[in-house]
PDB file of C-alpha atoms in Angstrom:
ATOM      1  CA  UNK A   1       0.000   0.000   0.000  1.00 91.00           C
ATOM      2  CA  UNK A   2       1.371   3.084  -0.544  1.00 94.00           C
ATOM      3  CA  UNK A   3       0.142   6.902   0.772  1.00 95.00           C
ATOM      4  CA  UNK A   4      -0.426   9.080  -2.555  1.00 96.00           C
ATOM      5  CA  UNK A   5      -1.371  12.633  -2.996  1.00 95.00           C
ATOM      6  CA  UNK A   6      -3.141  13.754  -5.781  1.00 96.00           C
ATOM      7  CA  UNK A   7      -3.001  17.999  -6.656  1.00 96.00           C
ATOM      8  CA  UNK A   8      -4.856  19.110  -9.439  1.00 96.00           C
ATOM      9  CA  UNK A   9      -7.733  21.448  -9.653  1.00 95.00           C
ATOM     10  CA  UNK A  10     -10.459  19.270 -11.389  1.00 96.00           C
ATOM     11  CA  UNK A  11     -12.309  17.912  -8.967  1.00 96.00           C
ATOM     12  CA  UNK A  12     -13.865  15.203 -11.274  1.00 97.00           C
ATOM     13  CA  UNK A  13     -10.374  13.793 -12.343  1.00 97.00           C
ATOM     14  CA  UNK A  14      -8.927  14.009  -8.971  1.00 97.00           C
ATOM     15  CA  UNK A  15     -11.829  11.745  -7.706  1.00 97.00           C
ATOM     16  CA  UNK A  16     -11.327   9.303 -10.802  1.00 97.00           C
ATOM     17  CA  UNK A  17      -7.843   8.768  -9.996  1.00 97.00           C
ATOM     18  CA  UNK A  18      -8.319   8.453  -6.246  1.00 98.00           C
ATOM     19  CA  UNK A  19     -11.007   5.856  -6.735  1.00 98.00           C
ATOM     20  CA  UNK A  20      -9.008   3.915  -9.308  1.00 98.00           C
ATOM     21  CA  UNK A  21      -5.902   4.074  -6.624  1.00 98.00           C
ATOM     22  CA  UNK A  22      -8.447   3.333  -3.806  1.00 98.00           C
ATOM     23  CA  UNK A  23      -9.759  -0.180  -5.687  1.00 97.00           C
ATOM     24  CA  UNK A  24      -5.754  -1.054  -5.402  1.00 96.00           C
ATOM     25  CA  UNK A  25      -5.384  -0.588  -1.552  1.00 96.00           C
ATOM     26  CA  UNK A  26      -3.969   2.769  -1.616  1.00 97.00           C
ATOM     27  CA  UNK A  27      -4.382   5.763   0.796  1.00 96.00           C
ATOM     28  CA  UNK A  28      -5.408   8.941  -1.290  1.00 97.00           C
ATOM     29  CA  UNK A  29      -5.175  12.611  -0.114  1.00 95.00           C
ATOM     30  CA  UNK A  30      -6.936  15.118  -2.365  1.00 95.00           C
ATOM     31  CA  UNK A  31      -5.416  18.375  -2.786  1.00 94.00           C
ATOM     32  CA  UNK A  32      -7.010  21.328  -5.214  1.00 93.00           C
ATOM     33  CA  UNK A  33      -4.014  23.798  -5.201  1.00 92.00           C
ATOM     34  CA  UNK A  34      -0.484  24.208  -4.395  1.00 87.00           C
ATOM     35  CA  UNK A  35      -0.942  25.944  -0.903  1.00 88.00           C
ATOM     36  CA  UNK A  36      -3.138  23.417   0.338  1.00 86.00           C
ATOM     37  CA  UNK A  37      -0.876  20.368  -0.681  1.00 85.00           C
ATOM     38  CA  UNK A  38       1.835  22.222   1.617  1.00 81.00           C
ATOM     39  CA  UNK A  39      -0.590  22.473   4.612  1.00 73.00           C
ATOM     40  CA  UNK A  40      -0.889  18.353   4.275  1.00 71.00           C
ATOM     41  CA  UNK A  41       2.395  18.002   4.584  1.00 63.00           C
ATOM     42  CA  UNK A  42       3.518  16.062   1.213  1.00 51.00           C
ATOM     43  CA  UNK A  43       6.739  14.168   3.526  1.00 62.00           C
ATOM     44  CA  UNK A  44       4.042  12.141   4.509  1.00 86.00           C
ATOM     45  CA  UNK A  45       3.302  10.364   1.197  1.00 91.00           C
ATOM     46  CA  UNK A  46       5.118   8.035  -1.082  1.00 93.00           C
ATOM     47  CA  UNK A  47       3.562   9.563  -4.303  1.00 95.00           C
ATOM     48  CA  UNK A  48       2.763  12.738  -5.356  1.00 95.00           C
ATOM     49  CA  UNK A  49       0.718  12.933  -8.645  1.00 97.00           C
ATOM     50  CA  UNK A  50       0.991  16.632  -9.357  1.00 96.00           C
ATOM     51  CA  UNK A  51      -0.892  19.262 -12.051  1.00 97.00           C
ATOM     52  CA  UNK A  52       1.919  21.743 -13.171  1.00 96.00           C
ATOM     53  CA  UNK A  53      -1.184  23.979 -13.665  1.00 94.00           C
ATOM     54  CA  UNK A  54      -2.575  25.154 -10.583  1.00 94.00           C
ATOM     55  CA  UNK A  55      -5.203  27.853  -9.606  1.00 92.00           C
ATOM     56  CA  UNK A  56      -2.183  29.218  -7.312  1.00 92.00           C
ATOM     57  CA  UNK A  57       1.083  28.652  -8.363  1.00 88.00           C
ATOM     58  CA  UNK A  58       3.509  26.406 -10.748  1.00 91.00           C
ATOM     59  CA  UNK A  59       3.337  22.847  -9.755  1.00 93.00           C
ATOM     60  CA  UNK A  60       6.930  23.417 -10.689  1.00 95.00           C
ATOM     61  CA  UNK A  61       7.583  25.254  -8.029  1.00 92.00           C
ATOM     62  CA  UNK A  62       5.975  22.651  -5.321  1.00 91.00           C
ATOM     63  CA  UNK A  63       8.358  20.166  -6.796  1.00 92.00           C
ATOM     64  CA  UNK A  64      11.295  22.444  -5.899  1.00 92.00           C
ATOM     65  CA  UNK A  65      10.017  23.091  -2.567  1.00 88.00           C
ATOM     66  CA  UNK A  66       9.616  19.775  -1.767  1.00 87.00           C
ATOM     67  CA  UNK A  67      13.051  18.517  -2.960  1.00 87.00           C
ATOM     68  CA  UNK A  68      14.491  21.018  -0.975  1.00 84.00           C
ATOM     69  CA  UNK A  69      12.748  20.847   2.223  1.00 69.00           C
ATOM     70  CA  UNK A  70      12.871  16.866   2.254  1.00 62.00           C
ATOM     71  CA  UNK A  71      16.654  14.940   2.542  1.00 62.00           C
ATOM     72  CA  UNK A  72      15.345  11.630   4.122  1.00 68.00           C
ATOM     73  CA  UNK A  73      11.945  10.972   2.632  1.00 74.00           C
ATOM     74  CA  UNK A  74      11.572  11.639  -1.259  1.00 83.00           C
ATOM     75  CA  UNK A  75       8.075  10.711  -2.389  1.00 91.00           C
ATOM     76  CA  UNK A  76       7.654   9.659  -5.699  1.00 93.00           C
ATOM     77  CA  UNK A  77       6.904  12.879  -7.937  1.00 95.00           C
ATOM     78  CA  UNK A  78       4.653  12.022 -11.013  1.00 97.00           C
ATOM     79  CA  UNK A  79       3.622  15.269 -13.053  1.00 97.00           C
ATOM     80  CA  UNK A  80      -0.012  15.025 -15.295  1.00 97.00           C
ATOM     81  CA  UNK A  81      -0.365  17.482 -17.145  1.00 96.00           C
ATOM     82  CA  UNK A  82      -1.341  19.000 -20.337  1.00 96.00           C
ATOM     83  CA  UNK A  83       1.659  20.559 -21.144  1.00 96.00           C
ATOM     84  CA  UNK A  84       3.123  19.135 -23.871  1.00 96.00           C
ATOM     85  CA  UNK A  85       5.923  20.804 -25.178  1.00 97.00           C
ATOM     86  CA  UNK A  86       9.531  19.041 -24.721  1.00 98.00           C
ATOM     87  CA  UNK A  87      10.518  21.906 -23.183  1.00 98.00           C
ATOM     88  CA  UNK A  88       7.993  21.017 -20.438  1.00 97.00           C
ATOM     89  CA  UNK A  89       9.265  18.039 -19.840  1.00 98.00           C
ATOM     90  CA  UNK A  90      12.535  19.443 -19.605  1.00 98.00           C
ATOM     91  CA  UNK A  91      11.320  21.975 -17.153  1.00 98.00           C
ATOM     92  CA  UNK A  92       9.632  19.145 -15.204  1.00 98.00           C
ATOM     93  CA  UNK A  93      12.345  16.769 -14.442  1.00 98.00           C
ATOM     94  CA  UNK A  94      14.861  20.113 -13.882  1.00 97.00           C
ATOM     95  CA  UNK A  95      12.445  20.643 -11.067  1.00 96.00           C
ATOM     96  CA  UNK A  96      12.573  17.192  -9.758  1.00 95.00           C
ATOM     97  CA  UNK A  97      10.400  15.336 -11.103  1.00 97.00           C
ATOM     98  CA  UNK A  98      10.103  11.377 -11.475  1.00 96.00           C
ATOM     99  CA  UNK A  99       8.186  11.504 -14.428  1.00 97.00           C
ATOM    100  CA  UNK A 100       6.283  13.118 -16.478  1.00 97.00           C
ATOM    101  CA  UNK A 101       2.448  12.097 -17.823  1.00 97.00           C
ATOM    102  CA  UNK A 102       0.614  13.985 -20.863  1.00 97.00           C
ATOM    103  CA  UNK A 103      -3.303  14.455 -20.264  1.00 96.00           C
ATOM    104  CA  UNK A 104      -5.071  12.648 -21.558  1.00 96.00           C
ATOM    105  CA  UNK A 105      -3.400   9.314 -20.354  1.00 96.00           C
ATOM    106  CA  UNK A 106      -4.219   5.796 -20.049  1.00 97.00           C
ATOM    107  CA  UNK A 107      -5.227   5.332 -16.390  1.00 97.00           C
ATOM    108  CA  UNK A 108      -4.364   1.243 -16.908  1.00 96.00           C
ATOM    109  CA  UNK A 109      -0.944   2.213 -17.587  1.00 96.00           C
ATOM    110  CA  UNK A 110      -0.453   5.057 -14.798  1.00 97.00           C
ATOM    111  CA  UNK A 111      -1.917   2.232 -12.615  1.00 97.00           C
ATOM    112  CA  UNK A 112       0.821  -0.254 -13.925  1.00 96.00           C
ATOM    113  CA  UNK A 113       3.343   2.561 -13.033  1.00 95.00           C
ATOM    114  CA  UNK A 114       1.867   2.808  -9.853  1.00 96.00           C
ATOM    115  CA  UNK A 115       1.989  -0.855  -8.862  1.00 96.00           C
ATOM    116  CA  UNK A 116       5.635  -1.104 -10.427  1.00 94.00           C
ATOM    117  CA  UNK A 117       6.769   1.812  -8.294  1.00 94.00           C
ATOM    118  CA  UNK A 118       5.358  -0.224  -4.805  1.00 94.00           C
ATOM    119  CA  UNK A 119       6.378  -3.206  -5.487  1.00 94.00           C
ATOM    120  CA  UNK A 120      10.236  -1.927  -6.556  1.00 92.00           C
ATOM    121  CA  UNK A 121      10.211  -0.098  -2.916  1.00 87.00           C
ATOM    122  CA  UNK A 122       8.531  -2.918  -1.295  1.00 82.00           C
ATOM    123  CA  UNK A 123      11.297  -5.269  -2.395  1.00 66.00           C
ATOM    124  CA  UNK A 124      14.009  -2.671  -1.700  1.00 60.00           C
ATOM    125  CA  UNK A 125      12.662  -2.071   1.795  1.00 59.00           C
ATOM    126  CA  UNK A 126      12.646  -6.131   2.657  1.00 61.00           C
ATOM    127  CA  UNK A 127      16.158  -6.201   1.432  1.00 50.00           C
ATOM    128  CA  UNK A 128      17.118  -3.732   3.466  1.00 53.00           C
ATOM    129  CA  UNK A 129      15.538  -4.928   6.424  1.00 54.00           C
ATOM    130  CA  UNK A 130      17.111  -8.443   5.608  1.00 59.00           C
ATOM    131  CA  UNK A 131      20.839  -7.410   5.385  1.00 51.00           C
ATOM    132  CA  UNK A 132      20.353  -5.586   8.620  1.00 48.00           C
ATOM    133  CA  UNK A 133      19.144  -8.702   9.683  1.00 49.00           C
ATOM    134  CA  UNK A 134      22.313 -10.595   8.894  1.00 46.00           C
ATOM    135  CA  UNK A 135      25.102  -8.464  10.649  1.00 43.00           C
TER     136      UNK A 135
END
């Protein structure tokens, strides 16, 4: 299971994605702008799903102020978007991004992403546990 945050202002996708993450066992936090993403505290969650395009801000610049403000605990940034343009993708990962989705998107495949992304940390976590294990 992993802890995901969803920030975009369209209420009706926002509640499509955290239903489809729901059905898979996932905690979902719903966040409709920049400033109130910051208030949950995004060091609490292993994903971030993230609008560049919000009603108060860059998404761009959440991503920087969460890679600064966070050493220990990364989550797992994931912009969708409609910006399309390479440089937008440029400008995304620059900021810190993971990756970077185009709307509209196949919500099968961002769910395979999502599932690929826990179970690669789930494994890493067990092996880490099991070498400390062993000394």
């Amino acid at each position: 299971m992993a802890r995901i945050l969803v920030i975009d202002d369209d209420e009706t996708f926002s509640y499509v994605l955290k239903r489809a993450c729901s059905r898979q066992g996932h905690e979902v936090m719903l966040s409709a702008s920049a400033c109130e993403a910051k208030e949950a505290s995004a060091g609490m969650f292993d994903i971030v799903f993230l609008d560049i395009s919000l009603p108060d801000g860059s998404g761009l610049d959440f991503i920087r102020s969460i890679r600064e403000g966070q050493q220990d605990k990364r989550p797992y940034i994931i912009c969708l978007t409609v910006l399309d343009t390479e440089n937008d993708h440029v400008l995304g990962y620059e900021a810190g991004a993971d990756d970077y989705i185009v709307k509209p998107f196949s919500l099968s495949v961002l769910m395979l992403k999502l599932e690929a992304f826990v179970k690669r940390n789930k494994g890493a976590a067990e092996h880490r546990t099991g070498s400390a294990d062993s000394t």
